[in-house]
Amino acid sequence: MLYRLREAGFGAYLVGGAVRDLLLGMHPKDFDVATDATPEQVKSLFRNCRLIGRRFRLAHVVYGREIIEVATFRANVDDGSGDREVEDGRLVRDNVYGTIEDDAVRRDFTCNALYYAIEDFSVRDYTGGFEDVQAKVMRLIGDPETRYREDPVRMLRAIRLAAKLDFEIEPGTAAPIPVLAPLLGEAAPARLFEEMLKMFLSGHAVASFERLEAHGLLGALLPESAAALRSNRTGALRRMVLQGLANTDARVAADEPVSPAFLFALLLWPAYCRALAGLQAQGMHAEEAQRRAADRVTLHQVQTIALPKRFSLPMQEIWLLQSRFGSRQRKRVFRLLANPRFRAAYDFLVLRQAASDSHAADVEFWKQAQLSSGDELSANLEATGAAGEGDDAPARKRRRRRRRGPAPAAGE
Ligand code: ATP
Ligand code: MG
């Protein structure tokens, strides 16, 4: 691509994350090209090219499963002639074309503003990014506060890239973050959702979470969970979240699938527990309280992060199924095992052990239940005297067991 553009008389450079990652000896996951050709000129050179974007017009050139993003050099200064629009200090359209130096200074971090040139195999550096990559420093180009106000998502990018690259955030770049954190509440919820997935499902979830906390961004992203974590004095919920994120990182490292539904079930579990406790304290029946708490937490959260229904519904199911693991009633046991969300809910139960050891018996029972055949399981349930009752049995069953066992704690 770079050669084709060059042969057509244009300047063309590999830029951004790919150059940075290559300098660090990492494998770039995507490639971006910057050029002085306009999107239309790029399109005329490549058959496999689509023009996309309004806020930010780009050419996508498709090679099999790879998409290479080709962006025309942009300038930050607007003399009014170009297509640039700022609302309340925020960029809503950014299509003013400029020189390579102009393009460099409007990028976010110095480590992201390096250009690899094929004509002499050099790296062009207009912002000091080369030294910052060597020193492993994230440094915002220009005045940090202005740059964050232009695009608050840059605060998250600072955290995400620092976590991924194991960089330090330079003090001047870090200082405004806790102060400007509330601006994230005004960022586009769909963009925040994408950013969350990149941050937590790319193998650096633990590092990202710890940095979000350290830089005061957790409360802006997940307000109710952050509040619940703060008020959980034993730190049990935080332990569970960190354990879950560590598992996620291990899965990514092993190339195993990870799911946004499970991730958000984990991140919002503290909020759910808190909402549930509140509703039950008002005397609401357990099942009703669970549904209400799940709905309320979801409804509040999507105002900041646009969690699509296809993820929020399974997330809620993972929560609601947690209350079913106590049952040993035959029909219910088999029904739960057949639930398409059983495995995710069971994995979640296992994770809850990080917060409380009161789940050990349930974990053991359901682990065995998965390993045994249907007949074995049936026989096992018979033996414990829990089998063969009708659908209305569980309530009776529980009452009977309670009378035998110690009195349940108040409010149970
Ligand atoms: P990743 O490893 O996640 O791909 P990246 O730096 O390549 O990291 P991209 O989102 O692919 O991130 O962006 C490509 C490049 O575009 C960045 O390296 C940066 O130069 C520029 N860029 C991206 N987002 C912004 C932003 N919000 N403000 C300014 N420049 C940005
Ligand atoms: Mg990239």
Coordinates of N, CA and C in Angstrom, one line a residue, residues 138-240:
M138 N 4.1 7.7 28.7 CA 2.9 8.3 28.0 C 2.9 9.8 28.2
R139 N 3.0 10.5 27.1 CA 3.0 12.0 27.3 C 2.0 12.6 26.2
L140 N 1.1 13.3 26.7 CA 0.1 13.9 25.8 C 0.8 15.1 25.0
I141 N 0.5 15.2 23.7 CA 1.1 16.3 22.9 C 0.3 17.5 23.2
G142 N 1.0 18.6 23.5 CA 0.3 19.9 23.7 C -0.1 20.1 25.2
D143 N -1.1 21.0 25.4 CA -1.5 21.2 26.7 C -2.5 20.2 27.2
P144 N -2.2 19.4 28.2 CA -3.0 18.2 28.5 C -4.5 18.6 28.8
E145 N -4.7 19.6 29.6 CA -6.1 19.9 29.9 C -6.9 20.2 28.6
T146 N -6.3 21.0 27.7 CA -7.0 21.3 26.5 C -7.3 20.0 25.7
R147 N -6.3 19.2 25.6 CA -6.5 18.0 24.8 C -7.5 17.0 25.4
Y148 N -7.6 17.0 26.7 CA -8.6 16.1 27.4 C -10.0 16.7 27.2
R149 N -10.1 18.1 27.2 CA -11.4 18.7 27.0 C -11.9 18.5 25.6
E150 N -11.0 18.6 24.6 CA -11.3 18.3 23.2 C -12.0 16.9 23.1
D151 N -11.4 16.0 23.8 CA -11.8 14.6 23.7 C -11.5 13.8 25.0
P152 N -12.5 13.8 25.9 CA -12.3 13.2 27.2 C -11.9 11.7 27.1
V153 N -12.2 11.0 26.0 CA -11.8 9.6 25.9 C -10.3 9.4 25.9
R154 N -9.6 10.5 25.6 CA -8.1 10.4 25.7 C -7.7 10.0 27.1
M155 N -8.4 10.4 28.1 CA -8.1 10.0 29.5 C -8.1 8.5 29.6
L156 N -9.1 7.8 29.0 CA -9.1 6.4 29.0 C -8.0 5.8 28.2
R157 N -7.8 6.4 27.1 CA -6.7 5.9 26.2 C -5.3 5.9 27.0
A158 N -5.1 7.0 27.7 CA -3.9 7.1 28.5 C -3.8 5.9 29.4
I159 N -4.9 5.6 30.1 CA -4.9 4.4 31.1 C -4.7 3.1 30.3
R160 N -5.5 3.0 29.3 CA -5.5 1.7 28.5 C -4.1 1.4 27.9
L161 N -3.5 2.4 27.3 CA -2.2 2.2 26.6 C -1.1 2.0 27.6
A162 N -1.2 2.8 28.7 CA -0.2 2.6 29.8 C -0.2 1.2 30.3
A163 N -1.4 0.7 30.5 CA -1.6 -0.7 31.0 C -1.1 -1.7 30.0
K164 N -1.4 -1.5 28.8 CA -1.0 -2.4 27.7 C 0.5 -2.4 27.5
L165 N 1.1 -1.3 27.5 CA 2.5 -1.1 27.2 C 3.4 -1.2 28.4
D166 N 2.8 -1.1 29.6 CA 3.5 -1.0 30.8 C 4.3 0.3 30.8
F167 N 3.7 1.4 30.5 CA 4.3 2.7 30.5 C 3.9 3.5 31.7
E168 N 4.7 4.4 32.1 CA 4.3 5.4 33.2 C 3.6 6.6 32.5
I169 N 2.6 7.1 33.1 CA 2.0 8.3 32.6 C 2.7 9.5 33.1
E170 N 3.3 10.3 32.3 CA 4.1 11.5 32.7 C 3.3 12.4 33.6
P171 N 3.9 12.9 34.7 CA 3.1 13.6 35.7 C 2.1 14.7 35.1
G172 N 2.6 15.5 34.1 CA 1.8 16.6 33.6 C 0.6 16.0 32.8
T173 N 0.8 14.8 32.3 CA -0.3 14.2 31.5 C -1.3 13.5 32.5
A174 N -0.8 13.1 33.6 CA -1.6 12.4 34.6 C -2.4 13.4 35.5
A175 N -1.8 14.5 35.8 CA -2.4 15.4 36.8 C -3.8 15.8 36.5
P176 N -4.2 16.2 35.3 CA -5.6 16.7 35.1 C -6.6 15.6 35.1
I177 N -6.2 14.3 35.1 CA -7.2 13.2 34.9 C -8.2 13.2 36.0
P178 N -7.8 13.1 37.3 CA -8.8 13.0 38.4 C -9.8 14.2 38.4
V179 N -9.2 15.4 38.0 CA -10.0 16.6 38.0 C -11.1 16.6 36.9
L180 N -10.6 16.1 35.7 CA -11.5 16.2 34.5 C -12.3 14.9 34.3
A181 N -12.1 13.9 35.2 CA -12.8 12.6 35.1 C -14.3 12.8 34.8
P182 N -15.0 13.7 35.5 CA -16.5 13.8 35.2 C -16.8 14.1 33.7
L183 N -15.9 14.6 33.0 CA -16.2 14.9 31.5 C -16.5 13.6 30.8
L184 N -16.0 12.4 31.3 CA -16.3 11.2 30.7 C -17.8 10.9 30.6
G185 N -18.5 11.4 31.6 CA -19.9 11.2 31.7 C -20.6 11.8 30.5
E186 N -19.9 12.7 29.8 CA -20.6 13.4 28.6 C -20.1 12.8 27.3
A187 N -19.1 11.9 27.4 CA -18.6 11.2 26.2 C -19.7 10.3 25.6
A188 N -19.6 10.0 24.3 CA -20.6 9.1 23.6 C -20.6 7.8 24.3
P189 N -21.7 7.3 24.8 CA -21.8 6.0 25.5 C -21.3 4.8 24.6
A190 N -21.6 4.9 23.4 CA -21.2 3.8 22.5 C -19.7 3.7 22.4
R191 N -19.0 4.9 22.3 CA -17.6 4.9 22.2 C -17.0 4.4 23.5
L192 N -17.6 4.8 24.7 CA -17.0 4.3 25.9 C -17.2 2.8 26.0
F193 N -18.3 2.2 25.5 CA -18.4 0.8 25.5 C -17.3 0.1 24.7
E194 N -17.0 0.6 23.5 CA -15.9 0.1 22.7 C -14.6 0.2 23.5
E195 N -14.4 1.3 24.1 CA -13.1 1.5 24.8 C -13.0 0.6 26.0
M196 N -14.1 0.3 26.7 CA -14.1 -0.6 27.8 C -13.7 -2.0 27.3
L197 N -14.3 -2.5 26.2 CA -13.9 -3.8 25.7 C -12.4 -3.9 25.4
K198 N -11.9 -2.8 24.7 CA -10.5 -2.8 24.4 C -9.7 -2.9 25.7
M199 N -10.1 -2.2 26.7 CA -9.4 -2.1 27.9 C -9.4 -3.4 28.7
F200 N -10.6 -4.1 28.7 CA -10.7 -5.2 29.6 C -10.7 -6.6 28.9
L201 N -10.7 -6.6 27.6 CA -10.7 -7.9 26.9 C -9.5 -8.1 26.0
S202 N -8.4 -7.3 26.3 CA -7.2 -7.5 25.5 C -6.0 -8.0 26.3
G203 N -6.3 -8.5 27.4 CA -5.2 -9.2 28.2 C -4.5 -8.3 29.2
H204 N -5.1 -7.1 29.5 CA -4.5 -6.2 30.4 C -5.5 -5.6 31.4
A205 N -6.5 -6.5 31.7 CA -7.6 -6.0 32.5 C -7.2 -5.6 33.9
V206 N -6.4 -6.4 34.6 CA -6.0 -6.1 36.0 C -5.2 -4.8 36.0
A207 N -4.3 -4.6 35.1 CA -3.5 -3.4 35.1 C -4.4 -2.2 34.8
S208 N -5.3 -2.4 33.9 CA -6.2 -1.3 33.5 C -7.1 -0.9 34.7
F209 N -7.6 -1.9 35.4 CA -8.5 -1.6 36.5 C -7.7 -0.9 37.6
E210 N -6.5 -1.3 37.9 CA -5.8 -0.7 39.0 C -5.4 0.8 38.6
R211 N -5.1 1.0 37.3 CA -4.8 2.3 36.9 C -6.0 3.2 36.9
L212 N -7.2 2.7 36.5 CA -8.4 3.5 36.5 C -8.7 3.9 38.0
E213 N -8.5 3.0 38.9 CA -8.7 3.4 40.3 C -7.7 4.4 40.8
A214 N -6.4 4.2 40.4 CA -5.3 5.1 40.9 C -5.5 6.5 40.3
H215 N -6.1 6.6 39.1 CA -6.2 7.9 38.5 C -7.6 8.5 38.7
G216 N -8.4 7.9 39.5 CA -9.7 8.5 39.8 C -10.7 8.4 38.7
L217 N -10.6 7.4 37.8 CA -11.6 7.3 36.7 C -12.7 6.3 36.9
L218 N -12.5 5.4 37.9 CA -13.4 4.3 38.1 C -14.8 4.8 38.4
G219 N -14.9 5.8 39.2 CA -16.2 6.4 39.6 C -16.9 7.1 38.4
A220 N -16.1 7.6 37.4 CA -16.7 8.2 36.3 C -17.3 7.2 35.3
L221 N -16.7 6.0 35.3 CA -17.1 5.0 34.3 C -18.2 4.1 34.9
L222 N -18.0 3.6 36.2 CA -18.9 2.7 36.8 C -19.3 3.2 38.2
P223 N -20.1 4.3 38.2 CA -20.3 5.0 39.4 C -20.8 4.2 40.5
E224 N -21.8 3.3 40.2 CA -22.4 2.5 41.3 C -21.5 1.4 41.9
S225 N -20.8 0.8 41.0 CA -19.8 -0.2 41.4 C -18.7 0.4 42.2
A226 N -18.2 1.6 41.8 CA -17.2 2.3 42.5 C -17.6 2.6 43.9
A227 N -18.9 3.1 44.0 CA -19.4 3.4 45.4 C -19.5 2.1 46.2
A228 N -20.0 1.1 45.6 CA -20.2 -0.2 46.4 C -18.8 -0.7 46.8
L229 N -17.8 -0.6 46.0 CA -16.5 -1.1 46.3 C -15.9 -0.2 47.5
R230 N -16.2 1.1 47.4 CA -15.7 1.9 48.5 C -16.3 1.6 49.8
S231 N -17.6 1.2 49.8 CA -18.3 1.0 51.1 C -18.1 -0.5 51.6
N232 N -17.5 -1.3 50.8 CA -17.2 -2.7 51.2 C -15.9 -2.8 51.9
R233 N -16.1 -2.7 53.3 CA -14.8 -2.5 54.1 C -13.9 -3.7 54.1
T234 N -14.4 -4.9 54.0 CA -13.6 -6.0 54.0 C -12.7 -6.2 52.7
G235 N -13.1 -5.4 51.7 CA -12.4 -5.6 50.4 C -12.7 -6.8 49.7
A236 N -13.7 -7.6 50.1 CA -14.0 -8.9 49.5 C -14.5 -8.7 48.1
L237 N -15.3 -7.7 47.8 CA -15.8 -7.5 46.5 C -14.7 -7.1 45.5
R238 N -13.8 -6.3 46.0 CA -12.6 -5.9 45.2 C -11.8 -7.1 44.8
R239 N -11.6 -7.9 45.8 CA -10.8 -9.1 45.6 C -11.4 -10.0 44.5
M240 N -12.7 -10.1 44.6 CA -13.4 -10.9 43.6 C -13.3 -10.3 42.2

